[in-house]
PDB file of C-alpha atoms and ligand atoms in Angstrom:
ATOM      1  CA  MET J   1    -256.980 -32.561  15.385  1.00 42.00           C
ATOM      2  CA  THR J   2    -255.067 -33.439  12.089  1.00 42.00           C
ATOM      3  CA  SER J   3    -251.183 -33.757  13.734  1.00 47.00           C
ATOM      4  CA  HIS J   4    -252.262 -36.888  14.880  1.00 68.00           C
ATOM      5  CA  ARG J   5    -253.749 -38.475  12.040  1.00 83.00           C
ATOM      6  CA  SER J   6    -251.505 -40.948  10.000  1.00 94.00           C
ATOM      7  CA  HIS J   7    -250.310 -39.824   6.838  1.00 97.00           C
ATOM      8  CA  TRP J   8    -251.862 -41.594   3.771  1.00 98.00           C
ATOM      9  CA  HIS J   9    -249.649 -41.528  -0.155  1.00 98.00           C
ATOM     10  CA  ILE J  10    -252.229 -42.460  -2.957  1.00 98.00           C
ATOM     11  CA  LEU J  11    -250.799 -44.078  -5.419  1.00 98.00           C
ATOM     12  CA  GLY J  12    -252.639 -44.263  -8.445  1.00 97.00           C
ATOM     13  CA  ALA J  13    -254.381 -41.109  -9.558  1.00 96.00           C
ATOM     14  CA  GLY J  14    -258.194 -42.890 -11.624  1.00 95.00           C
ATOM     15  CA  ALA J  15    -260.902 -41.727 -10.438  1.00 96.00           C
ATOM     16  CA  ILE J  16    -261.221 -43.983  -7.045  1.00 97.00           C
ATOM     17  CA  GLY J  17    -257.983 -42.881  -6.192  1.00 98.00           C
ATOM     18  CA  SER J  18    -258.650 -39.386  -7.004  1.00 98.00           C
ATOM     19  CA  LEU J  19    -262.293 -39.231  -5.267  1.00 98.00           C
ATOM     20  CA  TRP J  20    -260.302 -40.399  -1.896  1.00 98.00           C
ATOM     21  CA  ALA J  21    -257.984 -37.980  -2.410  1.00 98.00           C
ATOM     22  CA  SER J  22    -260.552 -34.801  -2.802  1.00 98.00           C
ATOM     23  CA  TYR J  23    -262.448 -36.020   0.226  1.00 98.00           C
ATOM     24  CA  ALA J  24    -259.069 -36.314   2.584  1.00 97.00           C
ATOM     25  CA  VAL J  25    -257.719 -33.073   1.264  1.00 96.00           C
ATOM     26  CA  LYS J  26    -260.792 -31.433   1.951  1.00 95.00           C
ATOM     27  CA  HIS J  27    -261.678 -33.530   5.700  1.00 95.00           C
ATOM     28  CA  ASP J  28    -257.600 -32.541   6.738  1.00 93.00           C
ATOM     29  CA  LEU J  29    -256.553 -36.782   6.063  1.00 95.00           C
ATOM     30  CA  PRO J  30    -252.891 -35.952   5.277  1.00 96.00           C
ATOM     31  CA  THR J  31    -252.394 -36.880   2.382  1.00 97.00           C
ATOM     32  CA  THR J  32    -250.254 -37.108  -0.605  1.00 98.00           C
ATOM     33  CA  LEU J  33    -250.773 -37.915  -4.288  1.00 98.00           C
ATOM     34  CA  LEU J  34    -247.951 -39.786  -5.875  1.00 98.00           C
ATOM     35  CA  LEU J  35    -247.647 -39.749  -9.610  1.00 98.00           C
ATOM     36  CA  ARG J  36    -246.216 -41.696 -12.728  1.00 96.00           C
ATOM     37  CA  SER J  37    -243.480 -39.583 -13.689  1.00 97.00           C
ATOM     38  CA  ASP J  38    -242.020 -36.870 -12.965  1.00 98.00           C
ATOM     39  CA  GLU J  39    -243.818 -35.257 -16.226  1.00 98.00           C
ATOM     40  CA  ARG J  40    -246.989 -36.704 -14.437  1.00 98.00           C
ATOM     41  CA  LEU J  41    -246.360 -34.410 -11.584  1.00 98.00           C
ATOM     42  CA  SER J  42    -246.005 -30.878 -14.182  1.00 98.00           C
ATOM     43  CA  GLN J  43    -248.933 -31.568 -14.875  1.00 98.00           C
ATOM     44  CA  PHE J  44    -250.654 -32.047 -11.953  1.00 98.00           C
ATOM     45  CA  LYS J  45    -249.001 -28.961 -10.617  1.00 97.00           C
ATOM     46  CA  MET J  46    -250.167 -27.052 -14.155  1.00 97.00           C
ATOM     47  CA  ALA J  47    -253.957 -28.210 -13.383  1.00 97.00           C
ATOM     48  CA  GLY J  48    -253.546 -26.566  -9.650  1.00 97.00           C
ATOM     49  CA  GLY J  49    -254.697 -29.549  -8.214  1.00 97.00           C
ATOM     50  CA  ILE J  50    -256.905 -31.873  -8.565  1.00 98.00           C
ATOM     51  CA  LEU J  51    -261.003 -30.876 -10.310  1.00 98.00           C
ATOM     52  CA  ALA J  52    -263.411 -32.865  -8.138  1.00 98.00           C
ATOM     53  CA  THR J  53    -266.995 -32.273  -8.303  1.00 97.00           C
ATOM     54  CA  LEU J  54    -267.828 -34.551  -5.090  1.00 96.00           C
ATOM     55  CA  ALA J  55    -271.408 -32.778  -4.211  1.00 89.00           C
ATOM     56  CA  GLY J  56    -272.399 -31.486  -8.282  1.00 86.00           C
ATOM     57  CA  SER J  57    -270.422 -28.487  -7.744  1.00 91.00           C
ATOM     58  CA  ALA J  58    -266.469 -28.325  -9.129  1.00 96.00           C
ATOM     59  CA  GLU J  59    -264.244 -26.859  -6.537  1.00 97.00           C
ATOM     60  CA  LEU J  60    -260.203 -27.106  -7.819  1.00 98.00           C
ATOM     61  CA  LEU J  61    -258.737 -28.827  -4.612  1.00 97.00           C
ATOM     62  CA  PRO J  62    -255.127 -27.869  -3.901  1.00 95.00           C
ATOM     63  CA  LEU J  63    -253.458 -31.537  -3.119  1.00 94.00           C
ATOM     64  CA  ALA J  64    -249.427 -31.995  -1.702  1.00 97.00           C
ATOM     65  CA  ALA J  65    -248.107 -34.440  -4.440  1.00 98.00           C
ATOM     66  CA  GLU J  66    -244.869 -35.886  -5.861  1.00 98.00           C
ATOM     67  CA  SER J  67    -243.410 -38.069  -8.937  1.00 98.00           C
ATOM     68  CA  CYS J  68    -242.489 -41.968  -8.078  1.00 98.00           C
ATOM     69  CA  GLU J  69    -239.567 -40.983  -9.853  1.00 97.00           C
ATOM     70  CA  GLN J  70    -238.348 -39.139  -6.910  1.00 95.00           C
ATOM     71  CA  ASN J  71    -236.821 -40.339  -3.138  1.00 94.00           C
ATOM     72  CA  GLY J  72    -238.966 -38.783  -0.971  1.00 95.00           C
ATOM     73  CA  PRO J  73    -239.794 -39.300   2.605  1.00 95.00           C
ATOM     74  CA  PRO J  74    -240.775 -42.829   4.580  1.00 97.00           C
ATOM     75  CA  ILE J  75    -243.928 -44.109   3.212  1.00 98.00           C
ATOM     76  CA  ALA J  76    -246.445 -45.779   6.336  1.00 98.00           C
ATOM     77  CA  ARG J  77    -249.025 -46.069   4.987  1.00 98.00           C
ATOM     78  CA  LEU J  78    -249.729 -46.445   1.276  1.00 98.00           C
ATOM     79  CA  LEU J  79    -253.047 -46.060  -0.533  1.00 98.00           C
ATOM     80  CA  LEU J  80    -252.971 -48.242  -3.974  1.00 98.00           C
ATOM     81  CA  THR J  81    -255.549 -47.122  -6.762  1.00 98.00           C
ATOM     82  CA  THR J  82    -253.277 -48.383 -10.004  1.00 98.00           C
ATOM     83  CA  LYS J  83    -254.828 -50.797 -12.284  1.00 96.00           C
ATOM     84  CA  ALA J  84    -253.502 -54.379 -10.953  1.00 98.00           C
ATOM     85  CA  PRO J  85    -252.175 -53.851 -14.696  1.00 97.00           C
ATOM     86  CA  ASP J  86    -249.840 -51.552 -13.529  1.00 97.00           C
ATOM     87  CA  SER J  87    -249.259 -52.296 -10.221  1.00 98.00           C
ATOM     88  CA  LEU J  88    -246.772 -53.903  -9.770  1.00 98.00           C
ATOM     89  CA  SER J  89    -244.197 -51.833 -11.660  1.00 98.00           C
ATOM     90  CA  ALA J  90    -246.028 -48.637  -9.771  1.00 98.00           C
ATOM     91  CA  VAL J  91    -245.194 -49.758  -6.362  1.00 98.00           C
ATOM     92  CA  ALA J  92    -241.610 -51.218  -7.154  1.00 98.00           C
ATOM     93  CA  SER J  93    -240.586 -47.198  -7.920  1.00 98.00           C
ATOM     94  CA  ILE J  94    -241.425 -46.721  -4.739  1.00 98.00           C
ATOM     95  CA  SER J  95    -240.286 -49.913  -2.354  1.00 98.00           C
ATOM     96  CA  PRO J  96    -237.061 -48.211  -1.835  1.00 97.00           C
ATOM     97  CA  ARG J  97    -239.545 -44.943   0.144  1.00 97.00           C
ATOM     98  CA  LEU J  98    -241.634 -48.009   1.736  1.00 98.00           C
ATOM     99  CA  ALA J  99    -240.995 -48.482   5.042  1.00 98.00           C
ATOM    100  CA  SER J 100    -240.745 -51.922   6.912  1.00 98.00           C
ATOM    101  CA  GLY J 101    -244.237 -53.093   7.226  1.00 97.00           C
ATOM    102  CA  ALA J 102    -245.495 -50.372   5.910  1.00 98.00           C
ATOM    103  CA  CYS J 103    -249.878 -51.033   5.423  1.00 98.00           C
ATOM    104  CA  VAL J 104    -250.876 -51.146   1.625  1.00 98.00           C
ATOM    105  CA  VAL J 105    -254.076 -50.877   1.141  1.00 98.00           C
ATOM    106  CA  LEU J 106    -255.806 -52.517  -2.429  1.00 98.00           C
ATOM    107  CA  LEU J 107    -258.322 -50.387  -3.308  1.00 98.00           C
ATOM    108  CA  GLN J 108    -258.526 -51.971  -7.377  1.00 97.00           C
ATOM    109  CA  ASN J 109    -260.890 -54.396  -9.674  1.00 96.00           C
ATOM    110  CA  GLY J 110    -259.343 -57.641  -9.725  1.00 97.00           C
ATOM    111  CA  LEU J 111    -257.054 -60.354  -7.647  1.00 98.00           C
ATOM    112  CA  GLY J 112    -253.970 -61.481  -7.811  1.00 98.00           C
ATOM    113  CA  VAL J 113    -251.265 -57.772  -7.213  1.00 98.00           C
ATOM    114  CA  ARG J 114    -251.267 -58.803  -3.374  1.00 98.00           C
ATOM    115  CA  GLU J 115    -249.568 -62.247  -4.222  1.00 98.00           C
ATOM    116  CA  GLU J 116    -246.769 -60.332  -6.525  1.00 98.00           C
ATOM    117  CA  LEU J 117    -246.191 -57.581  -4.318  1.00 98.00           C
ATOM    118  CA  LEU J 118    -245.795 -59.660  -1.176  1.00 98.00           C
ATOM    119  CA  LYS J 119    -243.498 -61.431  -3.963  1.00 98.00           C
ATOM    120  CA  LEU J 120    -241.043 -58.437  -3.602  1.00 97.00           C
ATOM    121  CA  ARG J 121    -241.768 -57.608  -0.386  1.00 98.00           C
ATOM    122  CA  PRO J 122    -242.780 -59.901   1.941  1.00 98.00           C
ATOM    123  CA  ASP J 123    -242.195 -57.432   5.357  1.00 98.00           C
ATOM    124  CA  LEU J 124    -245.595 -55.566   2.851  1.00 98.00           C
ATOM    125  CA  GLN J 125    -248.741 -55.682   5.445  1.00 98.00           C
ATOM    126  CA  CYS J 126    -251.073 -56.260   2.840  1.00 98.00           C
ATOM    127  CA  TYR J 127    -255.404 -55.280   2.939  1.00 98.00           C
ATOM    128  CA  HIS J 128    -257.708 -55.314   0.244  1.00 98.00           C
ATOM    129  CA  ALA J 129    -260.722 -53.058   0.024  1.00 98.00           C
ATOM    130  CA  VAL J 130    -263.677 -53.504  -2.143  1.00 98.00           C
ATOM    131  CA  THR J 131    -265.644 -49.950  -2.869  1.00 97.00           C
ATOM    132  CA  THR J 132    -268.641 -49.490  -4.798  1.00 93.00           C
ATOM    133  CA  GLU J 133    -268.555 -45.403  -5.051  1.00 94.00           C
ATOM    134  CA  GLY J 134    -269.430 -44.321  -8.234  1.00 90.00           C
ATOM    135  CA  ALA J 135    -266.264 -41.984  -9.278  1.00 93.00           C
ATOM    136  CA  PHE J 136    -265.500 -41.421 -13.341  1.00 93.00           C
ATOM    137  CA  ARG J 137    -262.813 -39.188 -14.376  1.00 94.00           C
ATOM    138  CA  PRO J 138    -263.993 -36.994 -17.470  1.00 94.00           C
ATOM    139  CA  ALA J 139    -260.225 -36.264 -17.461  1.00 95.00           C
ATOM    140  CA  PRO J 140    -257.121 -36.025 -16.213  1.00 95.00           C
ATOM    141  CA  PHE J 141    -256.802 -35.116 -12.597  1.00 97.00           C
ATOM    142  CA  GLN J 142    -260.556 -34.082 -12.940  1.00 98.00           C
ATOM    143  CA  VAL J 143    -263.121 -36.680 -10.957  1.00 97.00           C
ATOM    144  CA  VAL J 144    -266.576 -36.930 -10.769  1.00 97.00           C
ATOM    145  CA  HIS J 145    -268.687 -38.303  -7.578  1.00 96.00           C
ATOM    146  CA  ALA J 146    -271.308 -39.805  -9.332  1.00 90.00           C
ATOM    147  CA  GLY J 147    -273.156 -42.349  -7.274  1.00 89.00           C
ATOM    148  CA  ARG J 148    -272.479 -43.384  -2.956  1.00 91.00           C
ATOM    149  CA  GLY J 149    -272.139 -46.900  -2.047  1.00 93.00           C
ATOM    150  CA  ARG J 150    -269.791 -48.761   0.776  1.00 95.00           C
ATOM    151  CA  THR J 151    -267.015 -50.395   0.873  1.00 98.00           C
ATOM    152  CA  LEU J 152    -265.245 -52.723   2.615  1.00 98.00           C
ATOM    153  CA  LEU J 153    -261.741 -53.784   4.552  1.00 98.00           C
ATOM    154  CA  GLY J 154    -260.293 -56.535   5.467  1.00 98.00           C
ATOM    155  CA  GLY J 155    -257.236 -58.533   5.159  1.00 97.00           C
ATOM    156  CA  GLY J 156    -255.087 -58.177   9.064  1.00 95.00           C
ATOM    157  CA  SER J 157    -255.524 -56.995  12.295  1.00 95.00           C
ATOM    158  CA  ASN J 158    -255.344 -54.068  11.809  1.00 96.00           C
ATOM    159  CA  ASP J 159    -258.484 -53.702   9.368  1.00 97.00           C
ATOM    160  CA  LYS J 160    -260.509 -52.153  12.317  1.00 97.00           C
ATOM    161  CA  ALA J 161    -257.741 -48.681  12.360  1.00 97.00           C
ATOM    162  CA  LEU J 162    -256.862 -48.641   8.645  1.00 98.00           C
ATOM    163  CA  ALA J 163    -260.464 -48.498   7.636  1.00 98.00           C
ATOM    164  CA  ARG J 164    -261.783 -45.769  10.357  1.00 97.00           C
ATOM    165  CA  GLU J 165    -258.267 -43.713   8.981  1.00 97.00           C
ATOM    166  CA  LEU J 166    -259.793 -43.374   5.449  1.00 98.00           C
ATOM    167  CA  SER J 167    -263.373 -43.875   6.539  1.00 97.00           C
ATOM    168  CA  VAL J 168    -263.585 -39.574   5.328  1.00 97.00           C
ATOM    169  CA  GLY J 169    -266.756 -37.737   4.620  1.00 96.00           C
ATOM    170  CA  PRO J 170    -268.785 -39.187   2.717  1.00 97.00           C
ATOM    171  CA  LEU J 171    -266.523 -42.021   2.163  1.00 98.00           C
ATOM    172  CA  VAL J 172    -266.966 -44.419   4.874  1.00 97.00           C
ATOM    173  CA  VAL J 173    -265.367 -47.870   5.362  1.00 98.00           C
ATOM    174  CA  THR J 174    -266.239 -50.298   7.154  1.00 98.00           C
ATOM    175  CA  PRO J 175    -263.480 -52.803   8.733  1.00 98.00           C
ATOM    176  CA  ASP J 176    -264.843 -56.435   6.951  1.00 97.00           C
ATOM    177  CA  PRO J 177    -263.010 -60.335   8.669  1.00 95.00           C
ATOM    178  CA  ASN J 178    -265.098 -61.798   5.710  1.00 93.00           C
ATOM    179  CA  ILE J 179    -264.070 -59.571   2.912  1.00 96.00           C
ATOM    180  CA  GLU J 180    -262.147 -63.011   0.784  1.00 94.00           C
ATOM    181  CA  GLN J 181    -266.258 -63.095   0.040  1.00 93.00           C
ATOM    182  CA  ALA J 182    -266.887 -59.559  -1.628  1.00 94.00           C
ATOM    183  CA  LEU J 183    -263.840 -59.517  -3.045  1.00 96.00           C
ATOM    184  CA  TRP J 184    -264.357 -63.246  -5.269  1.00 96.00           C
ATOM    185  CA  ARG J 185    -268.335 -62.184  -5.329  1.00 95.00           C
ATOM    186  CA  LYS J 186    -266.522 -58.486  -6.995  1.00 96.00           C
ATOM    187  CA  LEU J 187    -264.377 -60.402  -8.579  1.00 97.00           C
ATOM    188  CA  ILE J 188    -266.953 -63.133 -10.441  1.00 97.00           C
ATOM    189  CA  ILE J 189    -269.413 -59.454 -11.297  1.00 97.00           C
ATOM    190  CA  ASN J 190    -266.337 -58.341 -13.046  1.00 97.00           C
ATOM    191  CA  CYS J 191    -265.519 -62.256 -14.812  1.00 98.00           C
ATOM    192  CA  ALA J 192    -269.168 -61.310 -16.257  1.00 98.00           C
ATOM    193  CA  ILE J 193    -269.325 -58.248 -17.066  1.00 98.00           C
ATOM    194  CA  ASN J 194    -266.142 -56.812 -18.267  1.00 98.00           C
ATOM    195  CA  PRO J 195    -264.587 -59.345 -21.476  1.00 98.00           C
ATOM    196  CA  LEU J 196    -268.367 -59.326 -22.620  1.00 98.00           C
ATOM    197  CA  THR J 197    -268.428 -55.728 -22.790  1.00 98.00           C
ATOM    198  CA  ALA J 198    -264.799 -54.996 -23.788  1.00 98.00           C
ATOM    199  CA  LEU J 199    -265.870 -58.117 -26.768  1.00 98.00           C
ATOM    200  CA  TYR J 200    -269.242 -57.543 -28.486  1.00 98.00           C
ATOM    201  CA  ARG J 201    -268.275 -53.032 -27.714  1.00 98.00           C
ATOM    202  CA  CYS J 202    -271.130 -52.514 -25.657  1.00 98.00           C
ATOM    203  CA  ARG J 203    -272.453 -50.907 -22.762  1.00 97.00           C
ATOM    204  CA  ASN J 204    -273.146 -52.933 -20.012  1.00 97.00           C
ATOM    205  CA  GLY J 205    -277.734 -52.934 -20.035  1.00 97.00           C
ATOM    206  CA  GLU J 206    -276.596 -54.133 -23.737  1.00 98.00           C
ATOM    207  CA  LEU J 207    -275.483 -57.455 -23.062  1.00 98.00           C
ATOM    208  CA  LEU J 208    -279.229 -58.483 -21.346  1.00 97.00           C
ATOM    209  CA  ASP J 209    -280.350 -57.499 -24.943  1.00 97.00           C
ATOM    210  CA  ASN J 210    -277.784 -59.771 -26.475  1.00 98.00           C
ATOM    211  CA  PRO J 211    -279.349 -63.426 -26.955  1.00 98.00           C
ATOM    212  CA  GLN J 212    -275.203 -64.667 -27.099  1.00 98.00           C
ATOM    213  CA  ALA J 213    -274.311 -62.967 -24.465  1.00 98.00           C
ATOM    214  CA  LEU J 214    -276.415 -62.884 -22.312  1.00 98.00           C
ATOM    215  CA  GLN J 215    -276.344 -67.230 -22.942  1.00 98.00           C
ATOM    216  CA  GLN J 216    -272.291 -66.734 -22.129  1.00 98.00           C
ATOM    217  CA  LEU J 217    -273.124 -64.330 -19.062  1.00 98.00           C
ATOM    218  CA  HIS J 218    -274.585 -66.988 -17.474  1.00 98.00           C
ATOM    219  CA  GLY J 219    -271.965 -69.408 -19.509  1.00 98.00           C
ATOM    220  CA  VAL J 220    -269.338 -67.711 -17.035  1.00 98.00           C
ATOM    221  CA  ILE J 221    -271.528 -67.050 -13.444  1.00 97.00           C
ATOM    222  CA  ASP J 222    -272.449 -71.100 -14.473  1.00 96.00           C
ATOM    223  CA  GLU J 223    -268.786 -72.110 -14.362  1.00 96.00           C
ATOM    224  CA  ALA J 224    -267.822 -69.942 -11.542  1.00 95.00           C
ATOM    225  CA  LEU J 225    -270.758 -71.133  -9.276  1.00 93.00           C
ATOM    226  CA  CYS J 226    -268.935 -75.085  -9.509  1.00 93.00           C
ATOM    227  CA  LEU J 227    -266.095 -73.514  -7.698  1.00 93.00           C
ATOM    228  CA  ALA J 228    -267.777 -72.441  -4.652  1.00 89.00           C
ATOM    229  CA  PRO J 229    -266.791 -76.076  -2.527  1.00 89.00           C
ATOM    230  CA  HIS J 230    -263.737 -75.748  -3.522  1.00 91.00           C
ATOM    231  CA  LEU J 231    -263.240 -71.989  -1.497  1.00 89.00           C
ATOM    232  CA  GLN J 232    -264.295 -73.091   1.449  1.00 84.00           C
ATOM    233  CA  LEU J 233    -265.946 -69.835   1.483  1.00 83.00           C
ATOM    234  CA  GLY J 234    -269.527 -70.106   2.879  1.00 76.00           C
ATOM    235  CA  ASP J 235    -272.282 -69.321   1.341  1.00 81.00           C
ATOM    236  CA  VAL J 236    -270.154 -66.379  -0.920  1.00 81.00           C
ATOM    237  CA  PHE J 237    -271.537 -67.673  -4.076  1.00 87.00           C
ATOM    238  CA  ASP J 238    -275.562 -67.509  -2.702  1.00 89.00           C
ATOM    239  CA  GLY J 239    -277.548 -65.012  -5.178  1.00 93.00           C
ATOM    240  CA  LEU J 240    -274.719 -64.746  -7.282  1.00 93.00           C
ATOM    241  CA  ARG J 241    -276.495 -64.249 -10.691  1.00 96.00           C
ATOM    242  CA  GLU J 242    -279.130 -62.688  -9.164  1.00 96.00           C
ATOM    243  CA  GLN J 243    -276.372 -59.730  -8.192  1.00 95.00           C
ATOM    244  CA  VAL J 244    -274.511 -59.961 -11.543  1.00 97.00           C
ATOM    245  CA  LEU J 245    -278.176 -59.134 -13.265  1.00 97.00           C
ATOM    246  CA  ASP J 246    -278.660 -56.323 -10.573  1.00 95.00           C
ATOM    247  CA  VAL J 247    -275.382 -54.243 -11.258  1.00 95.00           C
ATOM    248  CA  VAL J 248    -276.348 -55.277 -15.353  1.00 96.00           C
ATOM    249  CA  ALA J 249    -279.692 -52.936 -14.941  1.00 95.00           C
ATOM    250  CA  ASN J 250    -277.973 -50.666 -12.625  1.00 91.00           C
ATOM    251  CA  THR J 251    -275.105 -49.777 -14.254  1.00 91.00           C
ATOM    252  CA  ALA J 252    -276.772 -50.656 -17.646  1.00 94.00           C
ATOM    253  CA  LEU J 253    -276.056 -47.046 -19.460  1.00 93.00           C
ATOM    254  CA  ASN J 254    -271.534 -47.664 -17.616  1.00 92.00           C
ATOM    255  CA  ARG J 255    -268.440 -48.910 -20.102  1.00 93.00           C
ATOM    256  CA  SER J 256    -266.948 -51.444 -18.330  1.00 95.00           C
ATOM    257  CA  SER J 257    -263.192 -50.182 -17.858  1.00 94.00           C
ATOM    258  CA  MET J 258    -262.623 -52.749 -19.535  1.00 97.00           C
ATOM    259  CA  LEU J 259    -264.491 -51.668 -22.198  1.00 96.00           C
ATOM    260  CA  GLN J 260    -262.900 -48.425 -22.003  1.00 93.00           C
ATOM    261  CA  ASP J 261    -258.761 -49.828 -21.837  1.00 94.00           C
ATOM    262  CA  ILE J 262    -259.515 -51.693 -25.289  1.00 96.00           C
ATOM    263  CA  GLU J 263    -260.858 -49.400 -26.916  1.00 95.00           C
ATOM    264  CA  SER J 264    -258.101 -46.450 -25.922  1.00 92.00           C
ATOM    265  CA  GLY J 265    -255.378 -49.369 -26.180  1.00 93.00           C
ATOM    266  CA  ARG J 266    -254.218 -49.374 -22.296  1.00 93.00           C
ATOM    267  CA  ARG J 267    -254.001 -52.901 -20.859  1.00 95.00           C
ATOM    268  CA  SER J 268    -256.511 -54.032 -20.249  1.00 97.00           C
ATOM    269  CA  GLU J 269    -256.855 -56.277 -16.078  1.00 98.00           C
ATOM    270  CA  ILE J 270    -258.169 -59.530 -18.086  1.00 98.00           C
ATOM    271  CA  ASP J 271    -255.596 -61.375 -16.473  1.00 98.00           C
ATOM    272  CA  TYR J 272    -256.376 -60.384 -12.903  1.00 98.00           C
ATOM    273  CA  ILE J 273    -260.347 -60.702 -13.304  1.00 98.00           C
ATOM    274  CA  THR J 274    -260.522 -63.977 -15.899  1.00 98.00           C
ATOM    275  CA  GLY J 275    -257.330 -65.269 -15.708  1.00 98.00           C
ATOM    276  CA  TYR J 276    -257.669 -65.155 -11.897  1.00 98.00           C
ATOM    277  CA  LEU J 277    -260.429 -67.173 -11.975  1.00 98.00           C
ATOM    278  CA  CYS J 278    -259.095 -69.811 -14.540  1.00 98.00           C
ATOM    279  CA  ARG J 279    -255.451 -70.068 -12.379  1.00 98.00           C
ATOM    280  CA  VAL J 280    -257.848 -71.002  -9.353  1.00 97.00           C
ATOM    281  CA  ALA J 281    -259.764 -72.933 -11.001  1.00 97.00           C
ATOM    282  CA  GLU J 282    -257.113 -74.759 -12.606  1.00 98.00           C
ATOM    283  CA  GLN J 283    -255.749 -75.131  -8.845  1.00 97.00           C
ATOM    284  CA  HIS J 284    -258.893 -77.318  -7.983  1.00 96.00           C
ATOM    285  CA  GLY J 285    -259.085 -79.415 -11.776  1.00 96.00           C
ATOM    286  CA  ILE J 286    -262.243 -77.421 -12.445  1.00 96.00           C
ATOM    287  CA  ALA J 287    -262.771 -77.048 -16.215  1.00 96.00           C
ATOM    288  CA  MET J 288    -263.939 -73.478 -17.633  1.00 98.00           C
ATOM    289  CA  PRO J 289    -264.968 -73.669 -21.374  1.00 98.00           C
ATOM    290  CA  ILE J 290    -265.974 -71.028 -21.669  1.00 98.00           C
ATOM    291  CA  ASN J 291    -264.141 -68.030 -19.297  1.00 98.00           C
ATOM    292  CA  ARG J 292    -261.483 -69.785 -20.586  1.00 98.00           C
ATOM    293  CA  GLN J 293    -262.287 -69.371 -24.069  1.00 98.00           C
ATOM    294  CA  LEU J 294    -263.007 -64.969 -22.689  1.00 98.00           C
ATOM    295  CA  LEU J 295    -259.080 -65.423 -21.900  1.00 98.00           C
ATOM    296  CA  GLU J 296    -257.604 -66.199 -24.832  1.00 98.00           C
ATOM    297  CA  GLN J 297    -260.014 -63.837 -27.052  1.00 98.00           C
ATOM    298  CA  LEU J 298    -259.346 -60.824 -24.856  1.00 98.00           C
ATOM    299  CA  LYS J 299    -255.738 -62.035 -24.581  1.00 97.00           C
ATOM    300  CA  ALA J 300    -255.517 -61.494 -28.764  1.00 97.00           C
ATOM    301  CA  LEU J 301    -256.942 -57.906 -29.458  1.00 95.00           C
ATOM    302  CA  PRO J 302    -254.182 -55.506 -30.879  1.00 89.00           C
ATOM    303  CA  GLY J 303    -252.169 -54.075 -27.276  1.00 87.00           C
ATOM    304  CA  GLN J 304    -252.751 -56.980 -25.342  1.00 90.00           C
TER     305      GLN J 304
HETATM  306  O1  PAF C   1    -264.765 -52.739 -13.954  1.00 93.77           O
HETATM  307  C1  PAF C   1    -266.071 -52.082 -14.314  1.00 93.77           C
HETATM  308  O2  PAF C   1    -266.496 -51.608 -15.167  1.00 93.77           O
HETATM  309  C2  PAF C   1    -266.860 -51.923 -12.721  1.00 93.77           C
HETATM  310  O3  PAF C   1    -266.943 -53.096 -12.210  1.00 93.77           O
HETATM  311  C3  PAF C   1    -268.960 -52.767 -13.149  1.00 93.77           C
HETATM  312  C4  PAF C   1    -269.114 -53.059 -12.069  1.00 93.77           C
HETATM  313  C5  PAF C   1    -268.123 -53.679 -14.065  1.00 93.77           C
HETATM  314  C6  PAF C   1    -269.546 -51.964 -14.144  1.00 93.77           C
HETATM  315  O4  PAF C   1    -269.070 -51.546 -15.171  1.00 93.77           O
END
């Protein structure tokens, strides 16, 4: 019965936001897509919805959508899929609509947004989710579900209910009381792959063929491993090097999200990936010369 299901708003119409929105509409989860501006909303309406290729064939899925520039009904459940650097301003733009104590699930690369949001709105219940679902956006308001993965959600006492609500169709969300571990592993994977692919302008797999890049990749991991004993997250980094190399091999043909950002002149997520790692390392008095150098090189690129 759909009438008992909570209403979700999805902020961020990139690949992952569009993927969840598409399955939500197909599986009767009441959902509204929030678009950045009135102009984006008009473009969405012109497109007629999201053109989704979920199981091989494309279908146009009409979906309720609103503009962040307009007022509207209160928001109690928000799935935040914006890029990390855009998150604070995007949430600030809908803050008057966010109900007191609203649940916000952050499903994005990088760390540090939760702290920023809680400074803006200390009443929010912020959860984190990590996904390995493969999706890409061939054009605005289009999405292709390219590979099945899994999604973990945690960070608060309501994680089981939220995970159940966000499990739509084949997108299975599992509550994880140790979500910090998954977040840190994902962070280090991104620290190892994203800046190097962006600086060398190469696909993920090409890092393995470039001796200098490969040496730096191992250096990034070595430095991250020095932090492990300070994080009190158990065996969080066990097998991490192998996992990074597996991700590089399994996504060999991918152009990382950071490479795509740099090539399109968008602000990258470097402050929330390598920048976050360097900030935490500094708090623990650990030097990270290789990561810091990558951070500085990335930030020196035009538009960063
Ligand atoms: O940001 C990305 O591109 C992805 O998280 C990953 C895992 C590095 C694959 O390209």
